CSV table of C-alpha atoms in Angstrom, one decimal:
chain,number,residue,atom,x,y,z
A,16,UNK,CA,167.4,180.8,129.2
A,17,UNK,CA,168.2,180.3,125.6
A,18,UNK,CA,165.4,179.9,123.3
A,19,UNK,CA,164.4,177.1,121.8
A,20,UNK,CA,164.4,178.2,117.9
A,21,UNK,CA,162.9,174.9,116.8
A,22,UNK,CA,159.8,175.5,118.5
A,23,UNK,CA,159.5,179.4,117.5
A,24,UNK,CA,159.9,178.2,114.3
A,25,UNK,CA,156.3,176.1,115.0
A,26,UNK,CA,154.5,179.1,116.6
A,27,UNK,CA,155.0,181.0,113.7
A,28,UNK,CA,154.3,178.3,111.4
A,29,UNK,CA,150.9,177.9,113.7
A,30,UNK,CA,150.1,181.3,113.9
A,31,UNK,CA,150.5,182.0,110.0
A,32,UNK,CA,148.3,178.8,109.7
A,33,UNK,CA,145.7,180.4,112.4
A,34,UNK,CA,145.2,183.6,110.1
A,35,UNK,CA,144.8,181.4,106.7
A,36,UNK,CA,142.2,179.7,108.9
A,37,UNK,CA,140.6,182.8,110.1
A,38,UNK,CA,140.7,183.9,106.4
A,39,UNK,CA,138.6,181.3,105.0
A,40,UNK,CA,136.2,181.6,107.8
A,41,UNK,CA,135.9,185.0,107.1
A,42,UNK,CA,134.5,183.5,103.6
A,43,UNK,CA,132.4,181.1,104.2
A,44,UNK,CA,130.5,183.2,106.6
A,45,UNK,CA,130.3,186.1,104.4
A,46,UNK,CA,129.3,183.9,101.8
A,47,UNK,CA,126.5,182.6,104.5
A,48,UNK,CA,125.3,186.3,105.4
A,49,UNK,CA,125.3,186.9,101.6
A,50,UNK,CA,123.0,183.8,100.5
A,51,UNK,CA,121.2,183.4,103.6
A,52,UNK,CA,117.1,184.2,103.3
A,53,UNK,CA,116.5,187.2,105.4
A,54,UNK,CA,114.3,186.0,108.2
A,55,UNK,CA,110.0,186.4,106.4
A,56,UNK,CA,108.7,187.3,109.8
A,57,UNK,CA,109.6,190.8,111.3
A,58,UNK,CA,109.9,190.4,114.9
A,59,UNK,CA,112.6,188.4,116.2
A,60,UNK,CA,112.5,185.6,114.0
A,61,UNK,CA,116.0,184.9,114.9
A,62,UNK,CA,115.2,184.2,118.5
A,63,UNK,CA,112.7,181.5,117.5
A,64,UNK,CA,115.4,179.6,114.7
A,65,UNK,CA,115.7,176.5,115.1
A,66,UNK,CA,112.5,176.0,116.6
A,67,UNK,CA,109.5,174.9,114.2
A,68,UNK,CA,107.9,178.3,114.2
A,69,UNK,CA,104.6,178.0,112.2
A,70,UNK,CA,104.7,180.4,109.1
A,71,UNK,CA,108.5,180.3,108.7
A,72,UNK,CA,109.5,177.0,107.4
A,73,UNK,CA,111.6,177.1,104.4
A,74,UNK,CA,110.7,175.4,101.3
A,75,UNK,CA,113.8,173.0,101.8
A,76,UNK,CA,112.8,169.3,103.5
A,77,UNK,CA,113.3,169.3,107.0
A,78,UNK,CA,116.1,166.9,107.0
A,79,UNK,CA,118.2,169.0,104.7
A,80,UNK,CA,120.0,171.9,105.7
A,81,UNK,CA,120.2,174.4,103.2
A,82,UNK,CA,123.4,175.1,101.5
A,83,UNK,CA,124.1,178.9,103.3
A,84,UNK,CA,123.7,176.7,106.4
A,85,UNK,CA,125.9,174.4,105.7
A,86,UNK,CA,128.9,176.6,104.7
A,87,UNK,CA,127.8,179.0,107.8
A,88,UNK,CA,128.4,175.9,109.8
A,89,UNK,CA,131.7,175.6,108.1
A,90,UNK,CA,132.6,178.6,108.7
A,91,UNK,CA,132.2,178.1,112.5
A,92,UNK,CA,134.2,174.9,112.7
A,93,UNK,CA,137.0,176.8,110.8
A,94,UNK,CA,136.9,179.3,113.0
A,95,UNK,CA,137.1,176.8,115.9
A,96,UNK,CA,140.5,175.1,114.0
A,97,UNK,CA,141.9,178.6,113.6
A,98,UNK,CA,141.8,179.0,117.7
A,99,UNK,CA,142.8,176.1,118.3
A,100,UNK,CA,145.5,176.5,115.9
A,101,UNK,CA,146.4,180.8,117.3
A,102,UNK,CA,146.4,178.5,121.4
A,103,UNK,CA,148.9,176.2,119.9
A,104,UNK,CA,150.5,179.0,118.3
A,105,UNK,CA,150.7,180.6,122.0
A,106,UNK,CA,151.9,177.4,123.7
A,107,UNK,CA,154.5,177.0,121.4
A,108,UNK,CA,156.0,180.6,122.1
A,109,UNK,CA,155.7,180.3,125.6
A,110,UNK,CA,157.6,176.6,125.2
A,111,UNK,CA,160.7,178.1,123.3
A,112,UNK,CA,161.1,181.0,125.1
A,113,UNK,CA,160.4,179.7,128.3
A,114,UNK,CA,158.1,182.0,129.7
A,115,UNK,CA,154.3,183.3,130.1
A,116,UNK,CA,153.9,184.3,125.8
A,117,UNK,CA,152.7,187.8,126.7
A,118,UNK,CA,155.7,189.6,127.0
A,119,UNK,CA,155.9,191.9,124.1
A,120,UNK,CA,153.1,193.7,121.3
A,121,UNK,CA,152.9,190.9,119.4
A,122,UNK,CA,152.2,188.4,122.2
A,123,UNK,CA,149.8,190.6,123.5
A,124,UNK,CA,147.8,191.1,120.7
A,125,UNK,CA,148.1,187.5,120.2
A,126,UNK,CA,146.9,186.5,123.4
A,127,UNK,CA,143.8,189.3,123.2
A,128,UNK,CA,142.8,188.4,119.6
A,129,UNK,CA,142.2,184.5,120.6
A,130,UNK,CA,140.4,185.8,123.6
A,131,UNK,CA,138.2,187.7,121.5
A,132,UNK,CA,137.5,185.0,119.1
A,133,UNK,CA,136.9,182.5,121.8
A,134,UNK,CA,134.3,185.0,123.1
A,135,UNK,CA,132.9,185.0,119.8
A,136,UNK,CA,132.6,180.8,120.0
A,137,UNK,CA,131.3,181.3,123.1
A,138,UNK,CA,128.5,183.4,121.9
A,139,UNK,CA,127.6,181.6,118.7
A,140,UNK,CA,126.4,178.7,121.1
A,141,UNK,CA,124.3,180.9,122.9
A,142,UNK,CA,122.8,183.3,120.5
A,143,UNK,CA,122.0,182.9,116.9
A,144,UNK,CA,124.2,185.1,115.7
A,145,UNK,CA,126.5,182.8,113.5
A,146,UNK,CA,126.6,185.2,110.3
A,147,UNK,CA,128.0,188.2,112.2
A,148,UNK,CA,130.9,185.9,111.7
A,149,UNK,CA,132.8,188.0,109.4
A,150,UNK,CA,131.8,191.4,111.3
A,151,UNK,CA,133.7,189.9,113.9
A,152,UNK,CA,136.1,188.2,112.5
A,153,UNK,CA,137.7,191.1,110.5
A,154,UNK,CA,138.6,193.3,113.1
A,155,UNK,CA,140.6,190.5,115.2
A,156,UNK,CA,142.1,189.2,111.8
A,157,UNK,CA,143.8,193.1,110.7
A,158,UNK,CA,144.5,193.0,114.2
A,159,UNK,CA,146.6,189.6,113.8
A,160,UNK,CA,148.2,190.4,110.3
A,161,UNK,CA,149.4,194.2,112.1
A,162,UNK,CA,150.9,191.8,114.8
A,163,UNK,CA,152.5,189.4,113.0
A,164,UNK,CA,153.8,191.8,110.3
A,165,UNK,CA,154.5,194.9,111.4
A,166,UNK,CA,155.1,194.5,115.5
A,167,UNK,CA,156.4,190.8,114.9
A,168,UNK,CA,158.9,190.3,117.9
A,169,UNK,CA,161.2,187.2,117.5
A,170,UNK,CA,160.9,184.6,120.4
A,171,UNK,CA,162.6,186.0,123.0
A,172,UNK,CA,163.0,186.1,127.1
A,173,UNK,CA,161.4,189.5,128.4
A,174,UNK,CA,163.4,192.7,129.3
A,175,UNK,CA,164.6,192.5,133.1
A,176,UNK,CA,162.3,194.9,134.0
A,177,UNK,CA,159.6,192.3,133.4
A,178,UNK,CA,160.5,189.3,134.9
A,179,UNK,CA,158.0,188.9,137.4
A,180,UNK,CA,155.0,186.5,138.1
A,181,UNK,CA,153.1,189.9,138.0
A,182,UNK,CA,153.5,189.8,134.1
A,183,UNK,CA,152.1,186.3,134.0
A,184,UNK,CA,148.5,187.8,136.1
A,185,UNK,CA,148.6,191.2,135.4
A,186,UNK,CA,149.0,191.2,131.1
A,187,UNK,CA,147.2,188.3,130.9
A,188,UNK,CA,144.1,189.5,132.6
A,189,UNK,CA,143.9,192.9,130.8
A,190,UNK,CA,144.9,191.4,127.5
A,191,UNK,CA,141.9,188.7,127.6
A,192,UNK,CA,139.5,191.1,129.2
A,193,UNK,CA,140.8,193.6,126.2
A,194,UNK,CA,140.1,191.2,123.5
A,195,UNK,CA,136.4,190.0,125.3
A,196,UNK,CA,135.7,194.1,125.6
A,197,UNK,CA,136.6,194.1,121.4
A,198,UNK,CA,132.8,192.0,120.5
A,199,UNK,CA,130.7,194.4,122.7
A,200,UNK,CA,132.9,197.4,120.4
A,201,UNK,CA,131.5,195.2,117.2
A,202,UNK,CA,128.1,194.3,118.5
A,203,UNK,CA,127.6,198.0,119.4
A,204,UNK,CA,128.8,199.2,116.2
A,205,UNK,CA,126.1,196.7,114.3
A,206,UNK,CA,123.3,197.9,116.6
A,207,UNK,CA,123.7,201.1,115.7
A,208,UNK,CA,123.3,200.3,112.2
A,209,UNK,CA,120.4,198.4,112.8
A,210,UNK,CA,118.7,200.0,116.0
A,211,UNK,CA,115.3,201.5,114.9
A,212,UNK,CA,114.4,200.5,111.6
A,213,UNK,CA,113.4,196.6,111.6
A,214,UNK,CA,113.7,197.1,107.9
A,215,UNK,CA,117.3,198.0,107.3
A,216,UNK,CA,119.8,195.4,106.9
A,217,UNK,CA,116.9,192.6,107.7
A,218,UNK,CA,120.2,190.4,107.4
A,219,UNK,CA,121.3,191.3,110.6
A,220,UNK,CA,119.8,190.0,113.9
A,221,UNK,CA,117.2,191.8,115.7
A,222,UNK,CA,118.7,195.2,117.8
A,223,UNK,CA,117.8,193.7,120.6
A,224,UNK,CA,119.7,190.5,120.3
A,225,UNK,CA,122.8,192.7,119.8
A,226,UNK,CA,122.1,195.4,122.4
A,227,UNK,CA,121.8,191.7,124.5
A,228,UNK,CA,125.0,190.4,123.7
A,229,UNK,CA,126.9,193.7,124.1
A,230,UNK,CA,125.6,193.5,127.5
A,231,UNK,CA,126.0,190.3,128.5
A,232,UNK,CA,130.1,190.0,127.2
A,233,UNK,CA,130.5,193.6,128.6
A,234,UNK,CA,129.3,192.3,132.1
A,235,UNK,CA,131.7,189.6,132.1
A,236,UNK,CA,134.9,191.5,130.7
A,237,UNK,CA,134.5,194.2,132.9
A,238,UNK,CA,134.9,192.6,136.3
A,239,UNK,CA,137.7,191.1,134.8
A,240,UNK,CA,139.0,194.2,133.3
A,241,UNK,CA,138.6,195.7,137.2
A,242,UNK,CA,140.8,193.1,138.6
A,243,UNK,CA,143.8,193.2,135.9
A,244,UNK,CA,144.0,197.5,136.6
A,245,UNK,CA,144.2,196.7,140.2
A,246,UNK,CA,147.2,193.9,139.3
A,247,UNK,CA,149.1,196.6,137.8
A,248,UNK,CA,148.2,199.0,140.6
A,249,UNK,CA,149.5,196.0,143.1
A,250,UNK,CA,152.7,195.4,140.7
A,251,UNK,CA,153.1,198.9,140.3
A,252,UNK,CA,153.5,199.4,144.0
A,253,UNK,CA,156.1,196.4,144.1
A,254,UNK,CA,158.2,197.8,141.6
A,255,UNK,CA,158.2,201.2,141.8
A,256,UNK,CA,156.9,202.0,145.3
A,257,UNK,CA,153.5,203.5,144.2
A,258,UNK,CA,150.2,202.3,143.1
A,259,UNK,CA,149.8,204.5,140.6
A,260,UNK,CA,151.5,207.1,138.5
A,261,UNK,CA,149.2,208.5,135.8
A,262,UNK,CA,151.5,207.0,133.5
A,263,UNK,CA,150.1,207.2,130.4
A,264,UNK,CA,149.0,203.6,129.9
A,265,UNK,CA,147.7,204.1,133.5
A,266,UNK,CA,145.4,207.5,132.4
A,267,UNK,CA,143.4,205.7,129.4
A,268,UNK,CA,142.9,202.5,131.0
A,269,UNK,CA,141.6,204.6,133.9
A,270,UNK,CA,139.7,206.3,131.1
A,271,UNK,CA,138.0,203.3,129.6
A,272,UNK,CA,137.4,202.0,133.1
A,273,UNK,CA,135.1,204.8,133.1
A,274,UNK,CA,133.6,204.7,129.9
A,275,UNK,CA,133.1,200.9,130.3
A,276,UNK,CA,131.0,201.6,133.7
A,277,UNK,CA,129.5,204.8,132.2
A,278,UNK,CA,128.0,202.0,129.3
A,279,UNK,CA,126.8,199.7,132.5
A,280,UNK,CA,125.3,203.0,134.1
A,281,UNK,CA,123.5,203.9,130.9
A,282,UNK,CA,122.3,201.0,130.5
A,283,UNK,CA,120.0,201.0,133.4
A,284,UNK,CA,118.8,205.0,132.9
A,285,UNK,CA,115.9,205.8,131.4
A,286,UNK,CA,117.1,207.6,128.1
A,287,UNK,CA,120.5,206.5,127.5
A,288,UNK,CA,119.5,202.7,127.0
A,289,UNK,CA,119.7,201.3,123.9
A,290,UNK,CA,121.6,204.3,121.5
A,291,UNK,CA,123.3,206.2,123.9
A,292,UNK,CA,124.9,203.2,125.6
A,293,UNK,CA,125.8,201.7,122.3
A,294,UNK,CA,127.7,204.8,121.8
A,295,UNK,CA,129.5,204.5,124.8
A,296,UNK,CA,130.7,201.2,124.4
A,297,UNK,CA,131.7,202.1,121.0
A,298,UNK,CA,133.9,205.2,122.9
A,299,UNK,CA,135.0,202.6,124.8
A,300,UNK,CA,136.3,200.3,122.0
A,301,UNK,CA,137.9,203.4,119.9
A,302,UNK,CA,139.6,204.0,123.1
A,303,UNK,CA,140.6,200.7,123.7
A,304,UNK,CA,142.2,200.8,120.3
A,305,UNK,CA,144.0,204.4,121.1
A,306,UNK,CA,145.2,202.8,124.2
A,307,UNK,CA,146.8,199.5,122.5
A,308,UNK,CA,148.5,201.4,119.2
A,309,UNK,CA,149.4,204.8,120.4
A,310,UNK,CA,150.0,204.8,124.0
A,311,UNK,CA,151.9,201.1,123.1
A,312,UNK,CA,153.9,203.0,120.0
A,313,UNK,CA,153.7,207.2,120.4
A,314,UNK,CA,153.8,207.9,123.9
A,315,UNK,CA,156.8,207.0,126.2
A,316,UNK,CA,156.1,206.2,129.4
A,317,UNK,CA,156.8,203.0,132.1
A,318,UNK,CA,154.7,200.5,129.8
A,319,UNK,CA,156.1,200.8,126.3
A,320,UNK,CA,158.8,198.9,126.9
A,321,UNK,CA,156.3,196.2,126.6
A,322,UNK,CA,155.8,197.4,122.8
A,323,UNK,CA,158.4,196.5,120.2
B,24,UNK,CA,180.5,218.5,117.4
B,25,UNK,CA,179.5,214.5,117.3
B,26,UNK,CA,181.5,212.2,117.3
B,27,UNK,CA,181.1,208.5,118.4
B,28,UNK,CA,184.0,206.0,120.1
B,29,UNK,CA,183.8,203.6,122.4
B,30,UNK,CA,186.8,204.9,124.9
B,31,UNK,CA,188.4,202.3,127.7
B,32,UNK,CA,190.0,204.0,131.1
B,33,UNK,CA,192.3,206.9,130.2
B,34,UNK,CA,191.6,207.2,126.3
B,35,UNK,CA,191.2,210.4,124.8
B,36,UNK,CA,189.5,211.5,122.0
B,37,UNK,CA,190.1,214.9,120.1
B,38,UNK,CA,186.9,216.3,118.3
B,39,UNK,CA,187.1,218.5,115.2
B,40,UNK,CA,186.9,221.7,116.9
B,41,UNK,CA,189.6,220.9,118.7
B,42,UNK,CA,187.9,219.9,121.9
B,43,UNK,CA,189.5,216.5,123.5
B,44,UNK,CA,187.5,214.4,125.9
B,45,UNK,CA,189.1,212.1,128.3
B,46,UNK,CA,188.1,209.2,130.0
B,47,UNK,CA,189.4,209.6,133.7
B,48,UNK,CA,187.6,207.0,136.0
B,49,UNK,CA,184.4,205.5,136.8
B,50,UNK,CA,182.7,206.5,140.2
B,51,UNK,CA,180.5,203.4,140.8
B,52,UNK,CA,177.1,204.7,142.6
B,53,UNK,CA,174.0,203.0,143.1
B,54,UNK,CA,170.1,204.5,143.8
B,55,UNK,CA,168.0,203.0,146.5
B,56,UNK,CA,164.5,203.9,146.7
B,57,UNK,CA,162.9,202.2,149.7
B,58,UNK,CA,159.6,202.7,150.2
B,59,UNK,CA,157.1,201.8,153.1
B,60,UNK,CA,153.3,202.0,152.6
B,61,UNK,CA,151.7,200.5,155.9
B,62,UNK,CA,148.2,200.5,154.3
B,63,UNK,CA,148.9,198.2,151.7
B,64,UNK,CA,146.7,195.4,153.5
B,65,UNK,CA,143.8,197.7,153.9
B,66,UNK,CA,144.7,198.3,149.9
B,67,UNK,CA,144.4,194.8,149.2
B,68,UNK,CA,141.6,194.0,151.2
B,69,UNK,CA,139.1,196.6,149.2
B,70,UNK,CA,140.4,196.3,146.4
B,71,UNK,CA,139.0,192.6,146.8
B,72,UNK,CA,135.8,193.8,147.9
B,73,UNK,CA,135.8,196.3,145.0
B,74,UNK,CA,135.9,193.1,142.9
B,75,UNK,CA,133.7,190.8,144.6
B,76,UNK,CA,131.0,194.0,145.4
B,77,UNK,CA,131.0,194.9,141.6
B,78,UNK,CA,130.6,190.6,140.4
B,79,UNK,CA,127.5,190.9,142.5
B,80,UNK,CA,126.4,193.8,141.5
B,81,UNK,CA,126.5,192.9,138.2
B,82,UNK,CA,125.2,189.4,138.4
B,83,UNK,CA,122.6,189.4,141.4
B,84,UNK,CA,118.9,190.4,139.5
B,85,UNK,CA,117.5,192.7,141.2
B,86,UNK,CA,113.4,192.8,140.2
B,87,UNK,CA,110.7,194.2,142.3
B,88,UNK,CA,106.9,192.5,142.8
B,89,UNK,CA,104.2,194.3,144.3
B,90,UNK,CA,100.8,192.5,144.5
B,91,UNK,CA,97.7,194.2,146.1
B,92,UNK,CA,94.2,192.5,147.3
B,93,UNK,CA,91.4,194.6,147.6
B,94,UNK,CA,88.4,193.4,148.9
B,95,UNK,CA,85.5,194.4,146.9
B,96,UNK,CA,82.6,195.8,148.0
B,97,UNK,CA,80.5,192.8,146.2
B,98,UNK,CA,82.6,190.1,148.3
B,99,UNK,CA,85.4,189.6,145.5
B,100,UNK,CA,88.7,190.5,145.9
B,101,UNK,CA,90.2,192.7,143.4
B,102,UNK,CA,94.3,191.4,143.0
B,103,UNK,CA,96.7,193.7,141.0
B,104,UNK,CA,100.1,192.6,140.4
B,105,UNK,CA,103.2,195.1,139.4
B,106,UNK,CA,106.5,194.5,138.6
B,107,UNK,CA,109.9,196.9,138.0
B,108,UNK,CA,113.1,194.9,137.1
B,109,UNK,CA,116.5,197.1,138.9
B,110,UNK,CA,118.7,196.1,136.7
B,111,UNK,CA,119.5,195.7,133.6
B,112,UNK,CA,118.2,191.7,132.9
B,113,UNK,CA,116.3,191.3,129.9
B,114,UNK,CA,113.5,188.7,129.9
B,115,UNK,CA,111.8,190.0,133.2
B,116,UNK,CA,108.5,190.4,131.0
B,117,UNK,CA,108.1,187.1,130.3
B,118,UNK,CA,109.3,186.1,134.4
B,119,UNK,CA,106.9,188.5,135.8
B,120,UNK,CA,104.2,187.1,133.8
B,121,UNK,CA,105.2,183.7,135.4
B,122,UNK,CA,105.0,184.9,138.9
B,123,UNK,CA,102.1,187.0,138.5
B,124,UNK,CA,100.2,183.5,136.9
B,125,UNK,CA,102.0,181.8,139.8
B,126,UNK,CA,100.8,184.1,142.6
B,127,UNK,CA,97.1,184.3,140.7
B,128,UNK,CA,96.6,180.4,141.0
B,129,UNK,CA,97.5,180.5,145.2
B,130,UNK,CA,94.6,182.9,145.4
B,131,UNK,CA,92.2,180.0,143.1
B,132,UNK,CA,93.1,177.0,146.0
């Protein structure tokens, strides 16, 4: 099918508009975290925001939102144009080259990075947790400039090899449940800073908010992550007669499979809760990383044709 | 020795050493693996359970309440009320203090 240069020529336009957008999110909720009042009560004062708690009420009148709140606030409706923006960026690929638009690096770290930061939207509704913006942010936007710089891939139809409907399940399962996995790596990383002293970076939310989160976005991407190991295993078997090969891709997903339930074990043991499983789903994230950059780019084996 | 040329069907091509290499024919062959796994079905079927098992595992809370009346030896009734969460849910505290009020106002009516 030829490819339809007029519209590539939009999703690159989109996506280079998606990372501006990202950038100056990145800003205004940096400049939020920088300006915002540390919470005056101790414990958990972030739990009760937004509800009148007695003793906490800022000078400001009601009504009024302060000014780090209002450019927090921007901040999150940028970051909701720059998705919006990196899904339209998406759609367009997939439209010119006339397929699912996961089929080489730079698709699939497309694809993860807007999981990931729709994870993030997600969360900011639930949790009050709007200034971690940039924490977040950051990661997914090097992520994005190394994929649209460096691994850039012009629009094209996959290698034969490929076409299948399992590349439209299988890499689109493990690349979203990739990019969800990459917050709990983040959220981890800040609780460690924060875990145990109240008084340390009283900018951040409580340790227990994050440990929360962690949880809660590690128990929904690791079902999910479950499902898209046993599509490859099931495309595997199509293709090349065998479930699975300890390939290489195969051996560190199987690895971080095992790190990611290790975190849900800990979790639940007296002992390793709290830092220890912290510590694991940060393993899990640095091994998440290894998996997408050196297995993708170092290592030859049956899935790095799907790199550059 | 390298050397690089495209050669069509009976070219030759002499290398510096001396060495020529000639194009004689093409043999055309083909590899077939077939393969034949009968337990694929059974594969498929657990490996939906697998999925399904660990989505309720993960999202089912499992918490535990104990509550014990002893009768007193003045006539009262002495009620003590535990509670151990399984998993991993945060916010039992505040649940198991609901219950706990919940099961203490039964015993009032």
């Amino acid at each position: 099918m030829p490819v339809n240069e007029t519209l590539a020529t939009y999703s690159d336009w989109l996506y280079r508009s998606a990372l501006g957008v990202y950038l100056f999110a990145i800003l205004f909720y940096a400049v939020e975290q920088a300006f915002a009042h540390a919470p005056r009560r101790k414990t958990e004062a972030f739990v009760g925001a937004g509800a009148p708690v007695p003793g906490i009420l800022t000078d400001e009148p009601k009504s009024e939102l302060s000014r780090s709140e209002r450019i927090g606030r921007m901040g999150a409706a940028l970051t909701v144009l720059g998705a919006l923006l990196h899904l339209g960026s998406l759609v367009m690929r997939g439209l010119s080259a006339g397929r699912a638009p996961w089929g080489n690096m730079y698709e699939y770290m497309s694809l993860l990075c807007l999981a990931a930061v729709v994870t993030w939207i997600v969360l900011m509704a639930k949790f009050p947790i709007r200034r971690l913006g940039a924490f977040v942010l950051t990661p997914i936007l090097i992520l994005l400039f190394l994929g649209g710089t460096v691994l850039y891939a012009e629009s094209a139809p996959v290698q034969p090899a490929l076409r299948s409907y399992w590349l439209v399940i299988h890499v689109s399962v493990i690349s979203i449940s990739s990019g969800v996995l990459l917050i709990p790596g983040v959220t981890s990383i800040l609780y460690l800073l924060k875990d145990g002293k109240a008084d340390r970076f009283p900018k951040l939310p409580s340790a227990d908010v994050l440990d929360r989160m962690s949880y809660r976005t590690t128990v929904l991407a690791f079902p999910l992550f479950t499902a898209g190991i046993i599509c490859g295993a099931i495309w595997a078997e199509a293709a090349w007669g065998r479930f699975w090969g300890w390939d290489p891709k195969e051996t560190v997903a199987f690895v971080s499979w095992v790190v990611y339930a290790a975190y849900l074990h800990a979790r639940a043991t007296a002992g390793w809760r709290g830092r220890g499983a912290a510590w694991i789903n940060v393993v899990g994230f640095a091994l998440n990383v290894f998996n997408l950059f050196f297995i993708n780019l170092v290592t030859s084996g049956l899935h790095s044709y799907a790199g550059l | 020795m390298v050397a690089r040329k495209n050669l069509a069907l009976g070219e030759e091509i002499a290398l510096d050493d001396g060495t020529k290499v000639r194009f004689d024919s093409v043999n055309d062959w083909v590899s077939l693996q077939v393969s034949h796994d009968p337990t694929q079905g059974y594969v498929l079927v657990f490996a939906i359970l697998i999925i399904l098992g660990l989505g309720v595992s993960l999202t089912v809370k499992r918490r535990r309440v104990w509550v014990r009346a002893t009768p007193q030896d003045d006539g009262r009734t002495l009620v003590e009320v535990g509670g151990l969460a399984r998993t991993d849910q945060a916010g039992y505290g505040e649940e198991f203090t609901r219950l706990a009020r919940a099961v203490l106002n039964e015993e009032k009516s």
